[in-house]
Amino acid sequence: MGETGKEKSKGLVVVIAAVAAVGGLLFGFDTGVISGALLFIKKEWALLPISQEFVVSAVLVGAILGAALSGKLADRFGRRRIIIATAVIFAVGSFATALAHSVDMLILGRIVIGIAIGVASFTVPLYISEISPAKMRGALVSLNQLAITIGIVASYVIDDFFAGTVHGWRYMFAMGVVPAVILGVGMLFLSETPRWLVRQNKLDEARHVVRALSGNENVEEDIDSIKDSLALESGTSWSELAQPWLRLPLFIGVGLMFIQQVTGINTVIYYAPTIFQMAGFSSEVVAITATVGVGVVNVLMTIVSIWLIDRIGRKPLMYIGLTGIVITLGLLGLGFKEQAVLGGALKWATVASVILYIASFAVSLGPICWLIISEIYPLKIRGLAMSIATMSNWLFNFFVALTFLTLVQKLTAAGAFWLYAIVGVIGLIFCYYFVPETKGHSLEKIEEHFKLMKSPRDL
Ligand code: BGC
């Protein structure tokens, strides 16, 4: 096939990745929407902090479950079918929460949505990485993180739009149906990944898909190389993970997720309007509007990070971002501690610190933790190891969401933010000793390095 065939196939890959990334959009939308909705729900049903924490973290319980199940489900039924099922569950969950007439029903609906998020957080990047040609894989996988941040900002804008409406929170949740329908319908037109088809021995179908994706007529070489790598993968089991040389990359993956979550990112994502109210903005509408600003900065700085990641490398971005995170958390804490002195200025100091904090996160921990877990595991255990890291991400997320308001009550807001700042300092040390600079290295070279049990610092 000529150049036009290649051009066409490139376009096709981008369209496919974009549709699949709507899964990331839903992930972001459904986690972000609670921030604004919570202000109204807690008023309408007079919720205590502990009930608020349950409403927020129910999604995370579901996500832990979803992430745990997703590897097996995607292998058994195929990536495409699972993503379609996820879209349906998203839609059902959105309706259930929009119509909820009790806290219990709301919590149940949020758990259902969470299961879909957990499955999507693993299956969508897997689908994209299996369908993309190697050269474009990094950028296309990062599209998922970008979609997550766009989903979050969309949820803030929608929260903002409905903030003044009676029963506004119900509309906020109901809007989740829109991207769910786009994802479900879009996926109906897309194909299964060649890798899964070969695994199921559906070779003709696999050839057909590879032909369309690569723009080449002769695809036997591609099919053979998929067969080879599948042969390598077979027999992966938990016992495989116990090999001494694999312990370090596993530790690095889980450690990165600990730092990504326990520096408090989601207290900002879920509770930003609540934080702004604590800082002195009395109107819900203003608090939610300030939150939209936070979401936009998150998207923009993620784009900056994707642009820089292969130029200046992962570690420099991590150092810059983590330093910013520690400083801004320190300032946030200080602002709350000196509330009496700062008076009305506190709210603006808070907005500035939160915006600088989110910018620091978006250039570093946001995209890089997900990227590194897709790079440091040998092919043979990649699926399993990535799902362990994904699950640990949701577990730490759950732990932080469930404890934030209680921490504020027990330690004050200043104490809570300073505690997260200490984790940021641990993150800097962790990054120095344990995070390898994967920029420009082939996956085989990274694997070899770990196999020889050399220090990650020396990669
Ligand atoms: C994190 C999420 C977070 C989001 C914010 C992701 O990388 O895993 O927990 O809500 O970034 O942009």
Short mmCIF file of C-alpha atoms and ligand atoms in Angstrom, two decimals:
data_model
loop_
_atom_site.label_atom_id
_atom_site.label_comp_id
_atom_site.label_asym_id
_atom_site.label_seq_id
_atom_site.Cartn_x
_atom_site.Cartn_y
_atom_site.Cartn_z
CA MET A 1 0.00 0.00 0.00
CA GLY A 2 1.26 3.48 -0.78
CA GLU A 3 1.74 6.59 1.33
CA THR A 4 -1.96 7.39 1.35
CA GLY A 5 -2.69 3.96 2.80
CA LYS A 6 -0.17 4.65 5.57
CA GLU A 7 -1.58 8.11 6.19
CA LYS A 8 -5.06 6.68 6.39
CA SER A 9 -4.01 3.99 8.84
CA LYS A 10 -2.23 6.56 11.02
CA GLY A 11 -5.44 8.58 11.10
CA LEU A 12 -7.36 5.46 12.01
CA VAL A 13 -5.06 4.72 14.95
CA VAL A 14 -5.50 8.24 16.27
CA VAL A 15 -9.28 8.01 15.98
CA ILE A 16 -9.26 4.67 17.76
CA ALA A 17 -7.05 5.96 20.57
CA ALA A 18 -9.21 9.08 20.88
CA VAL A 19 -12.45 7.09 21.21
CA ALA A 20 -10.89 4.76 23.75
CA ALA A 21 -9.55 7.75 25.66
CA VAL A 22 -13.18 8.79 26.26
CA GLY A 23 -12.88 6.09 28.94
CA GLY A 24 -10.26 8.33 30.59
CA LEU A 25 -12.66 11.23 30.25
CA LEU A 26 -15.31 9.29 32.15
CA PHE A 27 -12.78 8.30 34.79
CA GLY A 28 -11.97 11.99 35.29
CA PHE A 29 -15.59 13.16 35.07
CA ASP A 30 -16.96 10.68 37.56
CA THR A 31 -14.19 11.24 40.09
CA GLY A 32 -14.33 15.04 39.76
CA VAL A 33 -18.10 15.57 39.72
CA ILE A 34 -18.43 14.82 43.43
CA SER A 35 -16.45 17.91 44.44
CA GLY A 36 -19.22 20.35 43.52
CA ALA A 37 -22.13 17.98 44.08
CA LEU A 38 -21.00 17.31 47.65
CA LEU A 39 -21.63 20.90 48.73
CA PHE A 40 -25.32 20.55 47.89
CA ILE A 41 -25.83 16.97 49.00
CA LYS A 42 -24.39 17.64 52.43
CA LYS A 43 -26.73 20.58 52.84
CA GLU A 44 -29.84 18.78 51.55
CA TRP A 45 -29.32 15.68 53.68
CA ALA A 46 -27.37 17.32 56.55
CA LEU A 47 -24.49 14.88 56.18
CA LEU A 48 -21.84 14.47 58.88
CA PRO A 49 -18.19 14.45 57.75
CA ILE A 50 -18.02 10.66 58.01
CA SER A 51 -21.02 10.25 55.66
CA GLN A 52 -19.50 12.77 53.26
CA GLU A 53 -16.30 10.75 53.24
CA PHE A 54 -18.30 7.61 52.41
CA VAL A 55 -20.10 9.34 49.55
CA VAL A 56 -16.74 10.46 48.13
CA SER A 57 -14.86 7.24 48.67
CA ALA A 58 -17.60 4.78 47.58
CA VAL A 59 -16.31 5.26 44.02
CA LEU A 60 -12.88 4.21 45.19
CA VAL A 61 -14.11 0.99 46.83
CA GLY A 62 -15.70 0.11 43.49
CA ALA A 63 -12.52 1.09 41.63
CA ILE A 64 -10.34 -1.18 43.77
CA LEU A 65 -12.72 -4.04 42.96
CA GLY A 66 -12.85 -3.12 39.28
CA ALA A 67 -9.07 -2.88 38.96
CA ALA A 68 -8.68 -6.25 40.67
CA LEU A 69 -11.13 -7.94 38.29
CA SER A 70 -10.17 -6.17 35.09
CA GLY A 71 -7.10 -8.17 34.06
CA LYS A 72 -8.97 -11.45 34.02
CA LEU A 73 -12.12 -9.98 32.45
CA ALA A 74 -10.24 -8.27 29.62
CA ASP A 75 -8.39 -11.51 28.86
CA ARG A 76 -11.51 -13.60 28.87
CA PHE A 77 -14.02 -11.41 27.01
CA GLY A 78 -11.72 -9.14 25.04
CA ARG A 79 -10.74 -5.52 25.61
CA ARG A 80 -13.42 -4.10 23.33
CA ARG A 81 -16.36 -5.91 24.87
CA ILE A 82 -15.22 -5.01 28.35
CA ILE A 83 -14.93 -1.32 27.44
CA ILE A 84 -18.47 -1.43 25.99
CA ALA A 85 -19.74 -3.09 29.17
CA THR A 86 -17.95 -0.41 31.18
CA ALA A 87 -19.78 2.30 29.24
CA VAL A 88 -23.12 0.67 30.04
CA ILE A 89 -22.25 0.42 33.74
CA PHE A 90 -21.18 4.07 33.73
CA ALA A 91 -24.53 5.07 32.24
CA VAL A 92 -26.56 2.97 34.71
CA GLY A 93 -24.53 4.29 37.66
CA SER A 94 -24.98 7.88 36.49
CA PHE A 95 -28.77 7.46 36.39
CA ALA A 96 -28.85 5.69 39.74
CA THR A 97 -26.92 8.47 41.46
CA ALA A 98 -28.94 11.21 39.75
CA LEU A 99 -32.19 9.64 41.00
CA ALA A 100 -30.96 8.59 44.45
CA HIS A 101 -33.43 9.34 47.22
CA SER A 102 -31.27 8.24 50.13
CA VAL A 103 -27.60 8.32 51.07
CA ASP A 104 -27.46 4.53 50.86
CA MET A 105 -28.70 4.49 47.30
CA LEU A 106 -26.27 7.25 46.41
CA ILE A 107 -23.39 5.29 47.92
CA LEU A 108 -24.46 2.14 46.07
CA GLY A 109 -24.64 4.02 42.75
CA ARG A 110 -21.18 5.49 43.38
CA ILE A 111 -19.79 1.99 44.05
CA VAL A 112 -21.22 0.80 40.71
CA ILE A 113 -19.63 3.77 38.91
CA GLY A 114 -16.40 3.02 40.73
CA ILE A 115 -16.29 -0.54 39.40
CA ALA A 116 -16.51 0.88 35.89
CA ILE A 117 -13.75 3.40 36.65
CA GLY A 118 -11.47 0.70 38.03
CA VAL A 119 -11.97 -1.46 34.95
CA ALA A 120 -11.50 1.52 32.62
CA SER A 121 -8.31 2.64 34.39
CA PHE A 122 -6.68 -0.62 33.41
CA THR A 123 -8.42 -1.68 30.19
CA VAL A 124 -8.33 1.62 28.27
CA PRO A 125 -4.52 2.10 28.43
CA LEU A 126 -4.15 -1.60 27.65
CA TYR A 127 -6.40 -1.30 24.59
CA ILE A 128 -4.60 1.83 23.38
CA SER A 129 -1.13 0.35 23.88
CA GLU A 130 -2.07 -2.85 22.04
CA ILE A 131 -3.62 -1.08 19.11
CA SER A 132 -0.94 1.62 18.62
CA PRO A 133 2.23 1.19 16.57
CA ALA A 134 5.35 1.23 18.81
CA LYS A 135 6.48 4.65 17.55
CA MET A 136 3.32 6.41 18.67
CA ARG A 137 2.63 4.39 21.79
CA GLY A 138 4.04 6.75 24.42
CA ALA A 139 2.09 9.75 23.18
CA LEU A 140 -1.11 7.81 22.63
CA VAL A 141 -1.00 6.19 26.08
CA SER A 142 -0.45 9.62 27.65
CA LEU A 143 -3.59 10.72 25.85
CA ASN A 144 -5.41 8.77 28.54
CA GLN A 145 -4.00 10.93 31.38
CA LEU A 146 -4.84 14.03 29.35
CA ALA A 147 -8.39 12.71 28.93
CA ILE A 148 -8.63 12.16 32.70
CA THR A 149 -7.72 15.78 33.36
CA ILE A 150 -10.16 17.00 30.68
CA GLY A 151 -12.86 14.84 32.29
CA ILE A 152 -12.15 16.45 35.65
CA VAL A 153 -12.39 19.96 34.24
CA ALA A 154 -15.59 19.07 32.36
CA SER A 155 -17.10 17.88 35.64
CA TYR A 156 -16.13 21.17 37.31
CA VAL A 157 -17.68 23.22 34.50
CA ILE A 158 -20.87 21.18 34.72
CA ASP A 159 -20.92 21.53 38.52
CA ASP A 160 -20.49 25.25 38.00
CA PHE A 161 -23.31 25.39 35.45
CA PHE A 162 -25.82 23.62 37.68
CA ALA A 163 -24.63 25.10 40.98
CA GLY A 164 -27.44 27.65 41.14
CA THR A 165 -30.19 25.20 40.09
CA VAL A 166 -32.62 23.48 42.47
CA HIS A 167 -31.52 19.83 42.75
CA GLY A 168 -28.48 20.85 40.71
CA TRP A 169 -26.46 17.92 42.02
CA ARG A 170 -28.83 15.46 40.35
CA TYR A 171 -28.17 17.05 36.94
CA MET A 172 -24.44 17.03 37.68
CA PHE A 173 -24.49 13.26 38.08
CA ALA A 174 -26.89 12.71 35.17
CA MET A 175 -24.49 14.40 32.74
CA GLY A 176 -22.16 11.42 33.13
CA VAL A 177 -24.49 9.57 30.76
CA VAL A 178 -23.30 11.67 27.78
CA PRO A 179 -19.65 10.51 27.60
CA ALA A 180 -20.79 6.99 28.49
CA VAL A 181 -22.99 6.90 25.39
CA ILE A 182 -20.17 8.33 23.22
CA LEU A 183 -17.78 5.67 24.49
CA GLY A 184 -20.22 2.78 24.14
CA VAL A 185 -21.42 3.73 20.66
CA GLY A 186 -17.90 4.64 19.49
CA MET A 187 -16.49 1.31 20.61
CA LEU A 188 -19.22 -0.59 18.73
CA PHE A 189 -17.55 0.58 15.53
CA LEU A 190 -14.00 -0.24 16.57
CA SER A 191 -12.21 -3.54 16.34
CA GLU A 192 -10.74 -5.81 18.97
CA THR A 193 -6.95 -5.56 19.43
CA PRO A 194 -4.80 -7.82 17.20
CA ARG A 195 -3.04 -9.15 20.26
CA TRP A 196 -6.22 -10.45 21.85
CA LEU A 197 -7.44 -11.89 18.56
CA VAL A 198 -4.20 -13.83 18.08
CA ARG A 199 -4.45 -15.09 21.62
CA GLN A 200 -7.94 -16.41 20.83
CA ASN A 201 -6.60 -17.98 17.67
CA LYS A 202 -8.78 -15.74 15.50
CA LEU A 203 -5.94 -15.26 13.08
CA ASP A 204 -7.87 -14.09 10.03
CA GLU A 205 -9.60 -11.40 12.00
CA ALA A 206 -6.26 -10.39 13.50
CA ARG A 207 -4.67 -10.12 10.04
CA HIS A 208 -7.54 -7.97 8.88
CA VAL A 209 -7.14 -5.55 11.82
CA VAL A 210 -3.35 -5.33 11.46
CA ARG A 211 -3.76 -4.61 7.75
CA ALA A 212 -6.10 -1.73 8.46
CA LEU A 213 -3.90 -0.36 11.24
CA SER A 214 -0.55 -0.64 9.50
CA GLY A 215 -1.58 0.11 5.94
CA ASN A 216 0.51 -2.90 4.80
CA GLU A 217 -0.81 -5.84 2.79
CA ASN A 218 1.67 -8.36 4.09
CA VAL A 219 1.23 -8.68 7.82
CA GLU A 220 2.61 -12.16 8.54
CA GLU A 221 5.68 -10.69 10.24
CA ASP A 222 3.54 -8.67 12.63
CA ILE A 223 1.34 -11.64 13.43
CA ASP A 224 4.43 -13.78 14.10
CA SER A 225 5.92 -11.23 16.42
CA ILE A 226 2.65 -11.05 18.38
CA LYS A 227 2.70 -14.86 18.60
CA ASP A 228 6.30 -14.77 19.88
CA SER A 229 5.58 -12.26 22.58
CA LEU A 230 2.43 -14.13 23.65
CA ALA A 231 4.47 -17.32 23.98
CA LEU A 232 6.79 -15.40 26.30
CA GLU A 233 3.85 -14.23 28.36
CA SER A 234 2.20 -17.60 28.86
CA GLY A 235 2.52 -19.16 32.24
CA THR A 236 2.68 -15.84 34.09
CA SER A 237 1.73 -16.45 37.65
CA TRP A 238 1.93 -14.87 41.04
CA SER A 239 4.91 -17.07 41.91
CA GLU A 240 6.79 -15.44 39.04
CA LEU A 241 6.53 -12.15 40.88
CA ALA A 242 8.43 -13.52 43.86
CA GLN A 243 11.69 -13.69 41.92
CA PRO A 244 14.19 -11.49 43.76
CA TRP A 245 15.01 -9.30 40.75
CA LEU A 246 11.33 -8.44 40.25
CA ARG A 247 10.83 -7.26 43.80
CA LEU A 248 12.56 -3.94 43.14
CA PRO A 249 10.43 -2.85 40.14
CA LEU A 250 7.31 -3.92 42.05
CA PHE A 251 8.42 -1.86 45.04
CA ILE A 252 9.10 1.10 42.73
CA GLY A 253 5.63 0.87 41.11
CA VAL A 254 3.76 0.66 44.41
CA GLY A 255 6.05 3.31 45.97
CA LEU A 256 5.34 5.73 43.12
CA MET A 257 1.59 5.23 43.53
CA PHE A 258 1.92 5.81 47.29
CA ILE A 259 3.64 9.13 46.64
CA GLN A 260 1.24 10.10 43.85
CA GLN A 261 -1.74 9.63 46.15
CA VAL A 262 -0.55 10.39 49.68
CA THR A 263 0.75 13.84 48.75
CA GLY A 264 -2.96 14.60 48.73
CA ILE A 265 -3.83 15.21 45.05
CA ASN A 266 -7.35 13.95 45.41
CA THR A 267 -8.13 16.00 48.50
CA VAL A 268 -7.77 18.85 46.01
CA ILE A 269 -9.60 17.09 43.16
CA TYR A 270 -12.54 15.96 45.33
CA TYR A 271 -12.60 18.61 48.01
CA ALA A 272 -11.31 21.77 46.28
CA PRO A 273 -14.57 23.69 46.73
CA THR A 274 -14.72 22.46 50.34
CA ILE A 275 -11.13 23.69 50.88
CA PHE A 276 -12.03 27.05 49.32
CA GLN A 277 -15.02 27.33 51.65
CA MET A 278 -12.81 26.54 54.64
CA ALA A 279 -10.54 29.37 53.45
CA GLY A 280 -13.41 31.83 53.58
CA PHE A 281 -15.33 31.79 50.29
CA SER A 282 -18.87 31.66 51.58
CA SER A 283 -20.67 31.18 48.26
CA GLU A 284 -20.80 27.70 46.74
CA VAL A 285 -20.87 29.23 43.27
CA VAL A 286 -17.63 31.15 43.78
CA ALA A 287 -15.94 28.14 45.39
CA ILE A 288 -16.87 25.98 42.41
CA THR A 289 -15.74 28.64 39.92
CA ALA A 290 -12.32 28.81 41.59
CA THR A 291 -12.22 25.04 41.23
CA VAL A 292 -12.73 25.28 37.44
CA GLY A 293 -9.50 27.32 37.35
CA VAL A 294 -7.74 24.48 39.16
CA GLY A 295 -9.02 21.97 36.59
CA VAL A 296 -7.89 24.08 33.62
CA VAL A 297 -4.37 24.43 35.05
CA ASN A 298 -4.31 20.64 35.52
CA VAL A 299 -5.06 20.09 31.81
CA LEU A 300 -2.60 22.71 30.56
CA MET A 301 0.28 21.53 32.71
CA THR A 302 -0.36 17.91 31.68
CA ILE A 303 0.14 19.02 28.07
CA VAL A 304 3.38 20.76 29.07
CA SER A 305 4.53 17.59 30.80
CA ILE A 306 3.75 15.34 27.82
CA TRP A 307 5.78 17.75 25.70
CA LEU A 308 8.75 17.75 28.10
CA ILE A 309 8.76 14.12 29.22
CA ASP A 310 10.90 12.79 26.36
CA ARG A 311 13.01 15.95 26.13
CA ILE A 312 14.24 16.67 29.66
CA GLY A 313 13.40 13.25 31.09
CA ARG A 314 11.26 11.87 33.90
CA LYS A 315 13.50 12.51 36.90
CA PRO A 316 14.11 16.25 36.43
CA LEU A 317 10.35 16.74 36.06
CA MET A 318 9.78 14.69 39.20
CA TYR A 319 12.27 16.80 41.18
CA ILE A 320 10.73 20.06 39.96
CA GLY A 321 7.17 18.88 40.57
CA LEU A 322 7.77 17.33 43.98
CA THR A 323 9.64 20.41 45.19
CA GLY A 324 6.69 22.54 44.09
CA ILE A 325 4.29 20.17 45.84
CA VAL A 326 6.22 20.33 49.14
CA ILE A 327 6.46 24.14 49.05
CA THR A 328 2.81 24.73 48.14
CA LEU A 329 1.53 22.24 50.72
CA GLY A 330 3.71 23.99 53.30
CA LEU A 331 2.21 27.34 52.28
CA LEU A 332 -1.34 26.00 52.31
CA GLY A 333 -0.80 24.74 55.86
CA LEU A 334 0.73 28.04 56.90
CA GLY A 335 -2.18 29.97 55.40
CA PHE A 336 -4.70 27.98 57.44
CA LYS A 337 -2.59 28.24 60.59
CA GLU A 338 -2.35 32.00 60.32
CA GLN A 339 -5.99 32.38 59.33
CA ALA A 340 -6.55 35.01 62.00
CA VAL A 341 -3.63 37.16 60.78
CA LEU A 342 -4.40 36.74 57.10
CA GLY A 343 -8.14 37.33 57.44
CA GLY A 344 -9.73 37.97 54.04
CA ALA A 345 -6.40 37.50 52.26
CA LEU A 346 -6.41 33.81 53.22
CA LYS A 347 -8.83 32.84 50.51
CA TRP A 348 -6.68 34.29 47.77
CA ALA A 349 -3.50 32.86 49.25
CA THR A 350 -5.29 29.49 49.26
CA VAL A 351 -6.37 29.77 45.63
CA ALA A 352 -2.80 30.67 44.60
CA SER A 353 -1.26 27.78 46.58
CA VAL A 354 -3.78 25.26 45.27
CA ILE A 355 -3.18 26.36 41.66
CA LEU A 356 0.61 26.14 42.03
CA TYR A 357 0.19 22.80 43.75
CA ILE A 358 -1.90 21.34 40.93
CA ALA A 359 0.56 22.70 38.33
CA SER A 360 3.41 20.95 40.15
CA PHE A 361 1.43 17.70 40.27
CA ALA A 362 0.39 17.83 36.63
CA VAL A 363 3.95 18.17 35.31
CA SER A 364 5.26 15.35 37.46
CA LEU A 365 3.39 12.78 39.56
CA GLY A 366 0.25 12.86 37.37
CA PRO A 367 1.52 11.48 34.08
CA ILE A 368 4.93 10.14 35.11
CA CYS A 369 3.83 7.53 37.69
CA TRP A 370 1.50 5.92 35.14
CA LEU A 371 4.15 6.12 32.44
CA ILE A 372 6.87 4.52 34.55
CA ILE A 373 4.71 1.56 35.53
CA SER A 374 4.17 0.91 31.83
CA GLU A 375 7.94 0.93 31.24
CA ILE A 376 9.70 -0.88 34.06
CA TYR A 377 8.07 -4.31 33.97
CA PRO A 378 9.36 -7.10 31.78
CA LEU A 379 6.84 -8.16 29.16
CA LYS A 380 6.30 -11.50 30.82
CA ILE A 381 4.74 -9.99 33.94
CA ARG A 382 3.67 -6.59 32.62
CA GLY A 383 -0.09 -7.18 32.86
CA LEU A 384 -0.04 -8.59 36.34
CA ALA A 385 2.47 -6.10 37.73
CA MET A 386 0.60 -3.16 36.19
CA SER A 387 -2.64 -4.31 37.71
CA ILE A 388 -0.99 -4.56 41.15
CA ALA A 389 0.30 -1.00 40.79
CA THR A 390 -3.12 0.19 39.52
CA MET A 391 -4.88 -1.46 42.44
CA SER A 392 -2.45 0.05 44.93
CA ASN A 393 -3.12 3.45 43.37
CA TRP A 394 -6.85 3.09 44.12
CA LEU A 395 -6.19 1.72 47.60
CA PHE A 396 -4.01 4.70 48.58
CA ASN A 397 -6.52 7.03 46.94
CA PHE A 398 -9.30 5.45 49.04
CA PHE A 399 -7.26 5.76 52.20
CA VAL A 400 -6.61 9.48 51.65
CA ALA A 401 -10.21 10.31 50.66
CA LEU A 402 -11.58 8.45 53.64
CA THR A 403 -9.34 10.19 56.14
CA PHE A 404 -9.04 13.78 54.87
CA LEU A 405 -11.98 15.42 56.66
CA THR A 406 -11.27 13.48 59.84
CA LEU A 407 -7.60 14.55 59.65
CA VAL A 408 -8.72 18.15 59.34
CA GLN A 409 -10.87 17.73 62.46
CA LYS A 410 -8.12 16.03 64.47
CA LEU A 411 -4.98 17.81 63.22
CA THR A 412 -6.53 21.00 61.77
CA ALA A 413 -6.25 21.83 58.07
CA ALA A 414 -2.65 23.02 58.58
CA GLY A 415 -1.67 19.70 60.16
CA ALA A 416 -3.26 17.70 57.32
CA PHE A 417 -1.43 19.63 54.59
CA TRP A 418 1.87 19.47 56.44
CA LEU A 419 1.51 15.73 56.78
CA TYR A 420 1.11 15.46 52.99
CA ALA A 421 4.15 17.77 52.61
CA ILE A 422 6.24 15.29 54.65
CA VAL A 423 5.21 12.53 52.22
CA GLY A 424 6.40 14.85 49.42
CA VAL A 425 9.83 15.06 51.06
CA ILE A 426 9.90 11.25 51.31
CA GLY A 427 8.95 11.27 47.62
CA LEU A 428 12.02 13.35 46.72
CA ILE A 429 14.30 10.92 48.55
CA PHE A 430 12.51 7.94 46.98
CA CYS A 431 12.87 9.46 43.55
CA TYR A 432 16.60 10.05 44.06
CA TYR A 433 17.33 6.46 45.10
CA PHE A 434 14.72 4.34 43.37
CA VAL A 435 13.27 5.95 40.26
CA PRO A 436 15.17 5.02 37.09
CA GLU A 437 15.53 7.56 34.27
CA THR A 438 13.79 5.58 31.53
CA LYS A 439 13.98 8.34 28.90
CA GLY A 440 15.46 7.10 25.64
CA HIS A 441 16.04 3.50 26.81
CA SER A 442 14.46 0.55 25.10
CA LEU A 443 12.19 -1.62 27.23
CA GLU A 444 14.64 -4.52 26.73
CA LYS A 445 17.51 -2.46 28.12
CA ILE A 446 15.46 -1.49 31.19
CA GLU A 447 14.55 -5.15 31.74
CA GLU A 448 18.20 -6.21 31.43
CA HIS A 449 19.25 -3.56 33.95
CA PHE A 450 16.83 -4.84 36.59
CA LYS A 451 17.74 -8.45 35.85
CA LEU A 452 21.38 -7.73 36.68
CA MET A 453 20.06 -6.24 39.92
CA LYS A 454 21.88 -2.95 39.34
CA SER A 455 20.78 0.17 41.16
CA PRO A 456 17.92 2.01 39.41
CA ARG A 457 20.03 5.17 39.82
CA ASP A 458 22.58 3.82 37.35
CA LEU A 459 20.26 3.26 34.42
C1 BGC B 1 -4.33 10.25 39.41
C2 BGC B 1 -5.71 10.55 39.91
C3 BGC B 1 -5.92 12.04 39.92
C4 BGC B 1 -5.61 12.65 38.57
C5 BGC B 1 -5.63 14.14 38.63
C6 BGC B 1 -4.15 10.86 38.04
O1 BGC B 1 -2.86 10.59 37.58
O2 BGC B 1 -4.11 8.86 39.37
O3 BGC B 1 -5.86 9.99 41.19
O4 BGC B 1 -7.25 12.34 40.28
O5 BGC B 1 -4.33 12.25 38.12
O6 BGC B 1 -5.33 14.72 37.40
#
